[in-house]
Short mmCIF file of C-alpha atoms in Angstrom, two decimals:
data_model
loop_
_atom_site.label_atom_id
_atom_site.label_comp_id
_atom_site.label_asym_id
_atom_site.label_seq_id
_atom_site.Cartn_x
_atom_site.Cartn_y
_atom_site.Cartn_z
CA UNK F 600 20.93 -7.77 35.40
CA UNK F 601 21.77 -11.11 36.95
CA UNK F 602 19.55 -13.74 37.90
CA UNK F 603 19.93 -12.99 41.45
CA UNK F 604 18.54 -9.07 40.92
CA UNK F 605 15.51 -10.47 38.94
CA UNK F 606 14.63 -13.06 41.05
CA UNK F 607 14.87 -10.09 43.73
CA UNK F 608 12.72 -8.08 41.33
CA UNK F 609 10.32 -10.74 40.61
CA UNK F 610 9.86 -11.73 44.37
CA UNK F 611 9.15 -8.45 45.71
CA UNK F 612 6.53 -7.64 43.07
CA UNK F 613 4.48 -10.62 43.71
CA UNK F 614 4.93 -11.47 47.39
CA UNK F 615 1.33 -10.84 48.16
CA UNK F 616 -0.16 -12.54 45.34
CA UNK F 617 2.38 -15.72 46.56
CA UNK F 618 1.09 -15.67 50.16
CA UNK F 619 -2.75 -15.21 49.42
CA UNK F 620 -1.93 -18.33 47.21
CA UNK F 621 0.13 -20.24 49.48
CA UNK F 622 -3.16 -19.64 52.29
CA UNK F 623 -5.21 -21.64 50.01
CA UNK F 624 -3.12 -24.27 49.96
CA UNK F 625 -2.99 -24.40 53.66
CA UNK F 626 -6.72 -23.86 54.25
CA UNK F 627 -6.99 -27.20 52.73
CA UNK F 628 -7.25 -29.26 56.30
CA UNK F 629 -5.27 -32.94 54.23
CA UNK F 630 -4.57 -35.05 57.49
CA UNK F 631 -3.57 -38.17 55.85
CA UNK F 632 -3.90 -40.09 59.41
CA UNK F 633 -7.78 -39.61 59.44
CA UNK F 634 -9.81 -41.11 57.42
CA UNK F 635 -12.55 -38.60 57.38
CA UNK F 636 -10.12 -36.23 55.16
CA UNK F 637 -10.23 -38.61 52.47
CA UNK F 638 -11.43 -35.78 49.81
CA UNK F 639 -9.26 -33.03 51.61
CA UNK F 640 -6.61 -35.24 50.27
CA UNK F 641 -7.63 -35.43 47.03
CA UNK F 642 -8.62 -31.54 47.15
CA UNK F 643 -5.29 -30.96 48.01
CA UNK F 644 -3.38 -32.78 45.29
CA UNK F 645 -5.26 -31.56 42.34
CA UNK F 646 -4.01 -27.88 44.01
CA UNK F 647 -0.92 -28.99 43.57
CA UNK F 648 -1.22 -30.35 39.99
CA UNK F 649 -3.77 -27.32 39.05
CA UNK F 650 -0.56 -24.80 40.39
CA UNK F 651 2.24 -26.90 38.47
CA UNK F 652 0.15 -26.32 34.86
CA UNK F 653 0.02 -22.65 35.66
CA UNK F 654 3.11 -21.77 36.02
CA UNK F 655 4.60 -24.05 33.07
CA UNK F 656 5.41 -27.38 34.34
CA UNK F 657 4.61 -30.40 31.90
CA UNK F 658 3.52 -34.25 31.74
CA UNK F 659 0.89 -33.18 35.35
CA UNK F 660 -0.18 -35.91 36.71
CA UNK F 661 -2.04 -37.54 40.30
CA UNK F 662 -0.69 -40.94 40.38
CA UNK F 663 -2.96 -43.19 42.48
CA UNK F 664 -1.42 -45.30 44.92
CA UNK F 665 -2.95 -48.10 47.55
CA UNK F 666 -3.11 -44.97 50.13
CA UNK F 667 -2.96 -41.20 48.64
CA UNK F 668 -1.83 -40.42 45.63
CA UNK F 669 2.01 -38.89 44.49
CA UNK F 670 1.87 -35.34 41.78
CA UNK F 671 4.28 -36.08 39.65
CA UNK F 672 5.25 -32.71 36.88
CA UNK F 673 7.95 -31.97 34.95
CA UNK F 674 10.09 -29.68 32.53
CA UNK F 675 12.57 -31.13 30.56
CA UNK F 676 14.07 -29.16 28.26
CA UNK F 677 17.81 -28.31 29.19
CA UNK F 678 18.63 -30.76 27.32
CA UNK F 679 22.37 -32.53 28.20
CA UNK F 680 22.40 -30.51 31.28
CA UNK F 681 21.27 -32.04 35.05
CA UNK F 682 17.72 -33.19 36.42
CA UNK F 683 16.39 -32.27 39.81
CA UNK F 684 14.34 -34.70 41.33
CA UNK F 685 11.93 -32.02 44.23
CA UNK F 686 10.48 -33.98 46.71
CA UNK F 687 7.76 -33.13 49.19
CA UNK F 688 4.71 -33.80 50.91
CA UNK F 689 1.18 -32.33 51.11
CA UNK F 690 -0.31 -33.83 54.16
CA UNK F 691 -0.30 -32.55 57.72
CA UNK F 692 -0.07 -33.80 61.06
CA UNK F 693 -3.61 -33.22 62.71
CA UNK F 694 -3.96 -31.02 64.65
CA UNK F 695 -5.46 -32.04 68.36
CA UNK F 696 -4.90 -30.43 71.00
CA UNK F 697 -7.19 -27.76 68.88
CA UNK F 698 -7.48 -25.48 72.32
CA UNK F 699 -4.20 -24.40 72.39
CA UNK F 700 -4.11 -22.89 68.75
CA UNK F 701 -3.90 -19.08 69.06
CA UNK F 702 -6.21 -19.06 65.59
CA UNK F 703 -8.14 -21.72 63.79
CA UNK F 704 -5.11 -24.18 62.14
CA UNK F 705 -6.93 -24.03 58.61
CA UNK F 706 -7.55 -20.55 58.75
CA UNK F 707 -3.96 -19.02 57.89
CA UNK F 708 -3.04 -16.17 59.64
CA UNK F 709 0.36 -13.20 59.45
CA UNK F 710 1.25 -12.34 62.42
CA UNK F 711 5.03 -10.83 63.70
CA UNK F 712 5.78 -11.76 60.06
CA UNK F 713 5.38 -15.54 60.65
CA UNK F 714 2.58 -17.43 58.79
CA UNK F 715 0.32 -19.49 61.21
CA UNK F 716 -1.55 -22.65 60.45
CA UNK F 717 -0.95 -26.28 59.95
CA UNK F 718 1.48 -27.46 57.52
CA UNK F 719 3.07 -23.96 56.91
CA UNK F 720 6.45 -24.94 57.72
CA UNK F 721 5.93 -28.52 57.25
CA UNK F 722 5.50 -29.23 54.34
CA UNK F 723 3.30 -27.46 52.50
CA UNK F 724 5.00 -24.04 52.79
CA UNK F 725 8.20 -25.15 51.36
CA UNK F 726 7.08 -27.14 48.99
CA UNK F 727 5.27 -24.42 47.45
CA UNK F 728 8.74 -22.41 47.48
CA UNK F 729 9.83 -24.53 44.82
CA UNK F 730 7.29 -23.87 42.64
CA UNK F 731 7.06 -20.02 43.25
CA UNK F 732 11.01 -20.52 41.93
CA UNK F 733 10.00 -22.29 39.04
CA UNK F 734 7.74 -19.99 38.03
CA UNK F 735 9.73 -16.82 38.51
CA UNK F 736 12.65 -18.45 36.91
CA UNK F 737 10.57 -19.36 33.89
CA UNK F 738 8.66 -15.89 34.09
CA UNK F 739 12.03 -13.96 34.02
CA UNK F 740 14.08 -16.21 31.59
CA UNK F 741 11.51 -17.90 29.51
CA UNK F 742 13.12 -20.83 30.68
CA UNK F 743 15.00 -23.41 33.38
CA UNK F 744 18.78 -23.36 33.83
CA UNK F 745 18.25 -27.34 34.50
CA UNK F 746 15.69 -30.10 34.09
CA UNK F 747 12.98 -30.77 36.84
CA UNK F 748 10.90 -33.26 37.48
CA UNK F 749 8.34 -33.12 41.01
CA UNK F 750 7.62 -36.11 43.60
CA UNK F 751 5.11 -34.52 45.90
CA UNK F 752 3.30 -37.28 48.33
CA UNK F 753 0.58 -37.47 50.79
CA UNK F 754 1.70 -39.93 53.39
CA UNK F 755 4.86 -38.40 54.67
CA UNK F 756 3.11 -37.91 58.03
CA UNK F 757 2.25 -41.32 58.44
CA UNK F 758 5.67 -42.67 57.22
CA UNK F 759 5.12 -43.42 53.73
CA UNK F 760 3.93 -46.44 53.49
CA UNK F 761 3.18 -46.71 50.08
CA UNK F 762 6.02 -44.54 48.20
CA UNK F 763 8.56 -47.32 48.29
CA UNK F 764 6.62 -49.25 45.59
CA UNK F 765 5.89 -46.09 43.44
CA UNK F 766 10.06 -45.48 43.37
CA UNK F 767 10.39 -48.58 42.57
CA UNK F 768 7.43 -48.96 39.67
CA UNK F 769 8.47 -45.58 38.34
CA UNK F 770 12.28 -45.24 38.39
CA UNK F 771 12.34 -44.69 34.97
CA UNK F 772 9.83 -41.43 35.33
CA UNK F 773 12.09 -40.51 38.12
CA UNK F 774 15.24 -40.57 36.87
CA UNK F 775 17.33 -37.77 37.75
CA UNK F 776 20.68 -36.71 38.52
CA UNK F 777 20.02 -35.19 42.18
CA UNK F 778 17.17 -35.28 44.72
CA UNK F 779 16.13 -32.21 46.53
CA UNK F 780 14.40 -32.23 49.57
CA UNK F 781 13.16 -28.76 51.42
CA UNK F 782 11.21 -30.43 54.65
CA UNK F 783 14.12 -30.32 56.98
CA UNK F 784 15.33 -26.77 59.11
CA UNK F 785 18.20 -24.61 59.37
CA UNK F 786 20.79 -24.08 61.94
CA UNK F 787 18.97 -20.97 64.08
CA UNK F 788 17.33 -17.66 62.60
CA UNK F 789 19.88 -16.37 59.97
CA UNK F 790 21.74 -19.43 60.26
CA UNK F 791 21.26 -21.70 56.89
CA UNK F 792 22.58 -25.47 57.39
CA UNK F 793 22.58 -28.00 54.40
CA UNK F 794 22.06 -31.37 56.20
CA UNK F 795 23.81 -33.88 53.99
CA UNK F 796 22.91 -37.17 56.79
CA UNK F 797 20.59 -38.63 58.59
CA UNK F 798 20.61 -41.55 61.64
CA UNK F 799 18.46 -44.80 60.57
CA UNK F 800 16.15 -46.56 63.05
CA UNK F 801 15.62 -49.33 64.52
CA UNK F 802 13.24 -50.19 67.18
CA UNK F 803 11.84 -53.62 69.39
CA UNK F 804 10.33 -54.08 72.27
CA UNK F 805 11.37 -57.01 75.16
CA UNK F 806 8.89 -58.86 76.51
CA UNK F 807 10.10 -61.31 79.79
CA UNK F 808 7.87 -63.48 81.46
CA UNK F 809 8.63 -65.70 84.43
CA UNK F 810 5.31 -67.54 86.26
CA UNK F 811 2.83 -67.83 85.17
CA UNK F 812 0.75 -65.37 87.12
CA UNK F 813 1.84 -62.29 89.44
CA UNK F 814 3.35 -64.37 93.05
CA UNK F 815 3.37 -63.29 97.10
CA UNK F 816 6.40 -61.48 97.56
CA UNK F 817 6.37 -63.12 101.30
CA UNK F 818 5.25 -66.71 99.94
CA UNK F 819 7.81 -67.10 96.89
CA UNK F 820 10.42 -63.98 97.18
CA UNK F 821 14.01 -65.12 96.80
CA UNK F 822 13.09 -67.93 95.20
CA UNK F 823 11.14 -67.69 91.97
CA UNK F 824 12.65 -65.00 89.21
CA UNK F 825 11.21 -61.30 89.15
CA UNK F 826 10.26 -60.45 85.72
CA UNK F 827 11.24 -57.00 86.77
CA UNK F 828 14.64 -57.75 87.72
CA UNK F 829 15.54 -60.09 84.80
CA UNK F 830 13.92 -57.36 82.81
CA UNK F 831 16.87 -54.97 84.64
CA UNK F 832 19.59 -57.52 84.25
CA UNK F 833 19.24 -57.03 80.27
CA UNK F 834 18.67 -53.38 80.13
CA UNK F 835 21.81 -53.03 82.16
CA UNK F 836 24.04 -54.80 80.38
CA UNK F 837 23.53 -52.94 77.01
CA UNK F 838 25.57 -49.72 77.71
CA UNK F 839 28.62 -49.78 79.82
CA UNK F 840 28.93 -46.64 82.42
CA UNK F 841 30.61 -44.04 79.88
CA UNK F 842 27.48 -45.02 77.38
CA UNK F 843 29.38 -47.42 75.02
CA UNK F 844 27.05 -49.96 73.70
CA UNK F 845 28.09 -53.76 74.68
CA UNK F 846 25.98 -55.27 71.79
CA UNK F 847 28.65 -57.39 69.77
CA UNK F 848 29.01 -56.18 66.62
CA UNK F 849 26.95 -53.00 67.04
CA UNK F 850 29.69 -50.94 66.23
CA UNK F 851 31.37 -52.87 63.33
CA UNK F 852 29.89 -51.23 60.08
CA UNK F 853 30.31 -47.46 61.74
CA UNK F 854 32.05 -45.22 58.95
CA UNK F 855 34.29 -42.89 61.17
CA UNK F 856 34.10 -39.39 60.95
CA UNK F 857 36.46 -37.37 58.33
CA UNK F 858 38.94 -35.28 60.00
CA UNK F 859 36.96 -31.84 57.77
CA UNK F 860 33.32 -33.03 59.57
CA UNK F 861 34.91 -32.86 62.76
CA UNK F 862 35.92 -29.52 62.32
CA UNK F 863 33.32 -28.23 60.63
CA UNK F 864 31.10 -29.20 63.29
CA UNK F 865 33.80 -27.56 65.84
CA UNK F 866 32.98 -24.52 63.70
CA UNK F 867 29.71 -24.03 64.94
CA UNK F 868 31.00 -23.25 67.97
CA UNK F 869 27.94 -24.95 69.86
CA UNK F 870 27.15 -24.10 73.38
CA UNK F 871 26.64 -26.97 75.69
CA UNK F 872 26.68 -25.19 78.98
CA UNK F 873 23.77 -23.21 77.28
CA UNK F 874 22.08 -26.21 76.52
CA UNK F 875 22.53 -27.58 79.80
CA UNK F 876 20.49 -24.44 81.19
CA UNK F 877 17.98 -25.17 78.71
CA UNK F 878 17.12 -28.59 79.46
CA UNK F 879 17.55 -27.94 83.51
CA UNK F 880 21.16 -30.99 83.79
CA UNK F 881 23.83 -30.61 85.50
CA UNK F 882 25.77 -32.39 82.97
CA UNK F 883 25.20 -34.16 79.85
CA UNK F 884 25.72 -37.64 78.88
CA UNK F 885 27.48 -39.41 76.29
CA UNK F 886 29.92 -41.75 74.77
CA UNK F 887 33.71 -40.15 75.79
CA UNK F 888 35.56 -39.07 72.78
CA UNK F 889 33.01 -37.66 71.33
CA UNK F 890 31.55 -34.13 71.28
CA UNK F 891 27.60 -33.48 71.49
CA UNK F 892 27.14 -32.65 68.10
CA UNK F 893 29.30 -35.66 66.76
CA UNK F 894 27.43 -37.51 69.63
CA UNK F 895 24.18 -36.82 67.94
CA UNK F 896 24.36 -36.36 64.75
CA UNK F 897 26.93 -39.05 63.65
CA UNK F 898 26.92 -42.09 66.28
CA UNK F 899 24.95 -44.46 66.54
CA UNK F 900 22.64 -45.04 69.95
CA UNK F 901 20.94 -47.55 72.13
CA UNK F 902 18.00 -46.02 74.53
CA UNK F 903 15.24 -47.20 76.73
CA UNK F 904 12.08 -45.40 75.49
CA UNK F 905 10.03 -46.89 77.91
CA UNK F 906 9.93 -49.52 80.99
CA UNK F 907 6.64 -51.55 82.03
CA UNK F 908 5.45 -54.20 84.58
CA UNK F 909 4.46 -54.89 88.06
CA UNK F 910 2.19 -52.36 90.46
CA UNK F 911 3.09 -49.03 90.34
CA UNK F 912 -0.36 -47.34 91.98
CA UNK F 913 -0.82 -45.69 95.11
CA UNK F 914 0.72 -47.36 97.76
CA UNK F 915 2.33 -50.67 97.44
CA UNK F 916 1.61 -54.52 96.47
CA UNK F 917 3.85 -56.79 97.20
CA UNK F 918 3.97 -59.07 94.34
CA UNK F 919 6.48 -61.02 92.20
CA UNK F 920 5.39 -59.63 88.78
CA UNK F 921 5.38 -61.99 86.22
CA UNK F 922 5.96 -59.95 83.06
CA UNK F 923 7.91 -57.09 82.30
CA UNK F 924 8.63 -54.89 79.48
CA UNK F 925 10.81 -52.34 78.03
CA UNK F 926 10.59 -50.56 74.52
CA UNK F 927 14.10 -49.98 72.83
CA UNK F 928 15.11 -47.67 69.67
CA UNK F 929 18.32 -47.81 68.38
CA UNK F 930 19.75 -44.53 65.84
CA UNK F 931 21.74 -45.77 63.06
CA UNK F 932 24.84 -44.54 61.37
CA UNK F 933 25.34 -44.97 57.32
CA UNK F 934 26.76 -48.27 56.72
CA UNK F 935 24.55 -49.88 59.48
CA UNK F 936 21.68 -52.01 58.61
CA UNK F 937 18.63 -52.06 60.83
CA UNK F 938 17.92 -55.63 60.73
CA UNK F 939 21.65 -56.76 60.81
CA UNK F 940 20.89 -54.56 64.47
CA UNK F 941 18.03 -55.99 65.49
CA UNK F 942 19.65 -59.48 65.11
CA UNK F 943 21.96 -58.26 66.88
CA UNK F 944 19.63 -56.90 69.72
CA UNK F 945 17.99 -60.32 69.55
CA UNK F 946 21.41 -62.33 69.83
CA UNK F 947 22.75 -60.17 73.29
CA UNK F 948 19.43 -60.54 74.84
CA UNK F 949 19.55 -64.43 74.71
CA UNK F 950 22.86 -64.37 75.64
CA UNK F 951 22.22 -62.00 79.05
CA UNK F 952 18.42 -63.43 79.39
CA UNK F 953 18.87 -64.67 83.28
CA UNK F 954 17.15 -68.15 84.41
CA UNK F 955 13.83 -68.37 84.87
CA UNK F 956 11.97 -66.39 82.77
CA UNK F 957 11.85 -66.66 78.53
CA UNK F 958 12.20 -63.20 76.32
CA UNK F 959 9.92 -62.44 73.18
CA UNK F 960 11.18 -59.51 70.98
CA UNK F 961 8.85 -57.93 68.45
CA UNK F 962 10.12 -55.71 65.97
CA UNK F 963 8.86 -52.04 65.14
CA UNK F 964 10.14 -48.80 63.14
CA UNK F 965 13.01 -49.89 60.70
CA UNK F 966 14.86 -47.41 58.84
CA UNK F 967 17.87 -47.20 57.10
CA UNK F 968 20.46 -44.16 57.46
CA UNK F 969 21.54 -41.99 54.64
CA UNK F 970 24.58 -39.98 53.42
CA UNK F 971 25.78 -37.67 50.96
CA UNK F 972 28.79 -37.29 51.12
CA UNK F 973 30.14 -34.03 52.48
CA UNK F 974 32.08 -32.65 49.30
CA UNK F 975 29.51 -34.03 46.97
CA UNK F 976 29.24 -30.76 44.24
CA UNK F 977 25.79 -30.78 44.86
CA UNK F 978 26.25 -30.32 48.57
CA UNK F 979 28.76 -27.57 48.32
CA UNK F 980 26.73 -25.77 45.89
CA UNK F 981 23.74 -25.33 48.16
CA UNK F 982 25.89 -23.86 50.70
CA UNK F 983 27.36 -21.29 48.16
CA UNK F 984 23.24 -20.46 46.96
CA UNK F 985 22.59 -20.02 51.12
CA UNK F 986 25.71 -17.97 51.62
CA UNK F 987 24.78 -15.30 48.76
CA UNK F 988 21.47 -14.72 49.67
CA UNK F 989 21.75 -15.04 53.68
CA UNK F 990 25.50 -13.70 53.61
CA UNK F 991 26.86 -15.80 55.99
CA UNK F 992 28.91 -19.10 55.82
CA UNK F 993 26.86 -22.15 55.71
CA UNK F 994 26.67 -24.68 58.30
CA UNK F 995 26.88 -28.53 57.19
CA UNK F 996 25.10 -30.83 59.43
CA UNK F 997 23.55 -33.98 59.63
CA UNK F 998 20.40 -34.61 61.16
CA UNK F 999 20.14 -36.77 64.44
CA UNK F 1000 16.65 -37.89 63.80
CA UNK F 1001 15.24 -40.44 61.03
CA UNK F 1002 13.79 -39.81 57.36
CA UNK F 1003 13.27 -43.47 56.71
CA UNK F 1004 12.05 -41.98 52.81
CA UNK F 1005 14.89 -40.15 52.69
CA UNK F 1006 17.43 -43.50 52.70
CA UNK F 1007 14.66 -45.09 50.30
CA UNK F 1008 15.52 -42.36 47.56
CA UNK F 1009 19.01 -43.07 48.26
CA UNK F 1010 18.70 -46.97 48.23
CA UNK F 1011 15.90 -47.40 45.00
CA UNK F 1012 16.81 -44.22 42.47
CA UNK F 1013 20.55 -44.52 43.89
CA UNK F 1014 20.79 -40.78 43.75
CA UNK F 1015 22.71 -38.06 46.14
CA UNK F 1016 20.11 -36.45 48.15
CA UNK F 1017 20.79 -32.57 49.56
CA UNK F 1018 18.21 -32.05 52.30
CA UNK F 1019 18.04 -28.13 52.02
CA UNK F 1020 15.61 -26.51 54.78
CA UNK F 1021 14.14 -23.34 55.58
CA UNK F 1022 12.00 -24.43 58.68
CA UNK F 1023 13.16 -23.63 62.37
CA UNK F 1024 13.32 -26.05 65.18
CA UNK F 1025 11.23 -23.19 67.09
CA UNK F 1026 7.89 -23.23 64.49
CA UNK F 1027 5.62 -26.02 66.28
CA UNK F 1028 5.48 -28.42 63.66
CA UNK F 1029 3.46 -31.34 64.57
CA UNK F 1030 2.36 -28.71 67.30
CA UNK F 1031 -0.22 -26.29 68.15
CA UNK F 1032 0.44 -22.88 66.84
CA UNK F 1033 2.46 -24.26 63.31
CA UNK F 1034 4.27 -21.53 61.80
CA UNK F 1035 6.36 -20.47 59.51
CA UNK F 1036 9.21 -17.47 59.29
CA UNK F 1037 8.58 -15.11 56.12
CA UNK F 1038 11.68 -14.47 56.02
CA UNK F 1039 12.96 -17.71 55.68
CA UNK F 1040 10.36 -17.83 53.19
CA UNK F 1041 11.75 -14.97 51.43
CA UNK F 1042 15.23 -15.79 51.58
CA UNK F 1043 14.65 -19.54 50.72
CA UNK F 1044 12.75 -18.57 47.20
CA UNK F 1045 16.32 -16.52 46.20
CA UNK F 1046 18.38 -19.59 47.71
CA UNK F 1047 15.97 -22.38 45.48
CA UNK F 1048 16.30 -20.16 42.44
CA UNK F 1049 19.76 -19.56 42.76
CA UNK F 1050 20.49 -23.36 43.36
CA UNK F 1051 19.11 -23.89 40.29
CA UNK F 1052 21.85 -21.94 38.19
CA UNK F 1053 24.14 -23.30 40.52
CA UNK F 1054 23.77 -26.94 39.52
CA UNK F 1055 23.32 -25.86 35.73
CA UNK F 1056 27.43 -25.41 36.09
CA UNK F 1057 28.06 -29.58 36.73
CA UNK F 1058 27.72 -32.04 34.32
CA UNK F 1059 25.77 -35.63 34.55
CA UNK F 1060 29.38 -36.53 35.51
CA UNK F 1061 30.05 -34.91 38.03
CA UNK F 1062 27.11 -35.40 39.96
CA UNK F 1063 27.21 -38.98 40.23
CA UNK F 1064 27.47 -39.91 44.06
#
């Protein structure tokens, strides 16, 4: 029998016992962002570390931290052959507004064969798919095809704040060959993607200020600055009319795309007339050359998030305001750094700040991108685990949003990172009505087990990045 039909065998025979345990993990309500869930979060973790010593995992242990604390676990004994670093989270977004939840978000619920509650697609469901694999791997074979070691956090929803320093105190505890993360999604229903990049992030926001108070528009217009209008003058001048960014520099450290992403995403066939429906535009917008998955996924961007100053109530005041602001995020590409960009934000501004009025910046979200590199072995061999169990090809993506953790684990441990997800963009996470697909959950227990085997066939060598 091969390791595919056993896992089968296994799975099916203790689905329900695997779901009633995966609803008490969920009933647990751990909302890192509110303090009053202190001891949910603590409840939640020794779950975790009571579930990893039943079904054979080693060295448990809650490592406190200055915020929540990190389960570490382990087994160790292929010895020679590869370590998998699993990482995850156990916290949940909250859950506000709690009126438009079909059921209670901490009460778990099947219904059309999709699990409902808070944190069942992100993160605690697939986390807990990892150690349903372990166990039926070490139920079925008495042991693991490769080392494993587990990094499971509780501050993922509130950016991590305090994982940095716990890489970089333990990197000798987490020393591994490969990182595997299952908190990101898959192409579309029946449609697995292995997302092998992710955009950085870096954001400010522009402060101008001209008089000292709000002026008559009648009294001083036309000859006094309008914070407003200054405040235009720079926005303008960041992206030319084809959406090029005119920040010197900006583009400099851009890796281009390889000729086998660009056709791999050409693959995919994506429809952007169907998208165009979707979002109600008559058009969509980007910089020429480019298509809107290359556009997204693997360029870097400049947008306005947000523009304030002056009256805007009913009616109208006719004033001279005398600030004006604007909030600005930028997506990053591997090989840019976010503060090289925000220096470089800071530099443009002075240089296009008009007369009369002065510019503060402040900085906010930094995060640096991350790649694997699309023929990494590690890479390819989650597509090839996706493809037998899902039996279709594999789509390989990169993500346009920002993991800031994710390019920590690349930058501290120095490791390749495979980002493979089971979640779809449809289930409401960070939403009302959280859910997650069962069989997605299904599937993705075969795929994790057989990903194991899979990288059991490389050598230390041949996974270095």
């Amino acid at each position: 029998m091969s390791h595919l039909q056993s896992l089968n065998t296994y799975f099916e025979t203790k689905r329900e016992v695997h779901l009633d345990e995966l609803k008490q993990f969920l009933r647990i309500p751990s909302i890192s962002a509110i303090s009053a869930h202190k001891q949910d979060m603590k409840t939640a973790a020794e779950w975790l570390a009571d579930s990893m010593k039943k079904i054979g995992l080693e060295n448990i242990s809650i490592d406190e931290t200055k915020g929540q604390p990190v389960v570490y676990a382990d087994w160790l004994h292929a010895e020679g052959l590869p370590t998998i670093l699993v990482y995850g989270h156990y916290d949940v977004q909250p859950v506000d507004p709690l009126n438009l939840w079909e059921s209670e978000p901490f009460d778990p619920q099947i219904r059309d064969n999709k699990l409902f509650a808070r944190g069942a697609s992100d993160d605690k469901g697939q986390v807990y798919m990892h150690l349903k694999a372990i166990e039926a791997l070490l139920q079925t074979d008495g042991k693991l095809p490769v080392n494993v070691k587990f990094c499971i956090e509780g501050e993922e929803e509130i950016g991590s704040p305090n994982l940095p320093d716990y890489l970089m105190t333990n990197t000798d505890k987490l020393a591994a060959d490969i990182i595997v993360i299952s908190d990101t999604g898959m192409q579309g229903p029946g449609e697995p993607a292995v997302c092998y990049g992710l955009r950085g992030l870096a954001g400010v926001q522009i402060e101008v200020k001209g008089a000292k108070s709000d002026l008559h528009s009648g009294l001083y217009g036309g000859g006094v600055q309008n914070a407003i209008h200054a405040l235009v003058e720079v926005l303008d001048s960041f992206r030319d009319e084809e959406g090029t960014i005119q920040v010197e520099g900006f583009y400099d450290n851009v890796i281009p795309l390889k000729d086998e992403e660009r056709t791999a995403y050409a693959s995919l066939n994506f429809d952007e007339e169907a998208l165009k429906a979707e979002l109600g535009v008559d058009a969509l917008f980007g910089e020429k050359g480019y298509t809107y998955t290359e556009q997204t996924w693997a360029r870097p961007t400049l947008e306005i998030n947000g523009v304030f100053g002056g009256f805007s109530g009913e009616g109208i005041k006719t004033v001279l305001p005398a600030e004006a602001g604007a909030k600005i995020t930028c997506r990053l590409v591997p090989n840019q750094d976010p503060d090289e960009i925000v220096a470089k934000l800071t530099a443009h501004i002075e240089k296009y700040k008009p007369i009369g009025v002065s510019v503060e910046i402040t900085e906010f979200d930094k995060g640096k991108p991350f790649i694997t590199p699309f023929d990494h072995p590690a890479i390819q061999a989650a597509g090839r685990s996706y493809e037998k169990v899902y039996n279709v090809p594999t789509a390989y993506i990169r993500g346009g949003g920002s993991i800031p953790i994710v390019a920590a684990f690349d930058e501290i441990l120095g490791l390749p990172v495979v980002l493979m997800g089971f979640g779809l963009s449809s289930e409401n996470i960070h939403a009302p009505n959280e859910h997650f697909h069962l069989e997605n959950f299904d599937q993705g227990l075969r795929v994790i087990g057989d990903y194991y085997y899979e990288i059991a066939q490389f050598t230390k060598e041949d996974l270095k990045k």
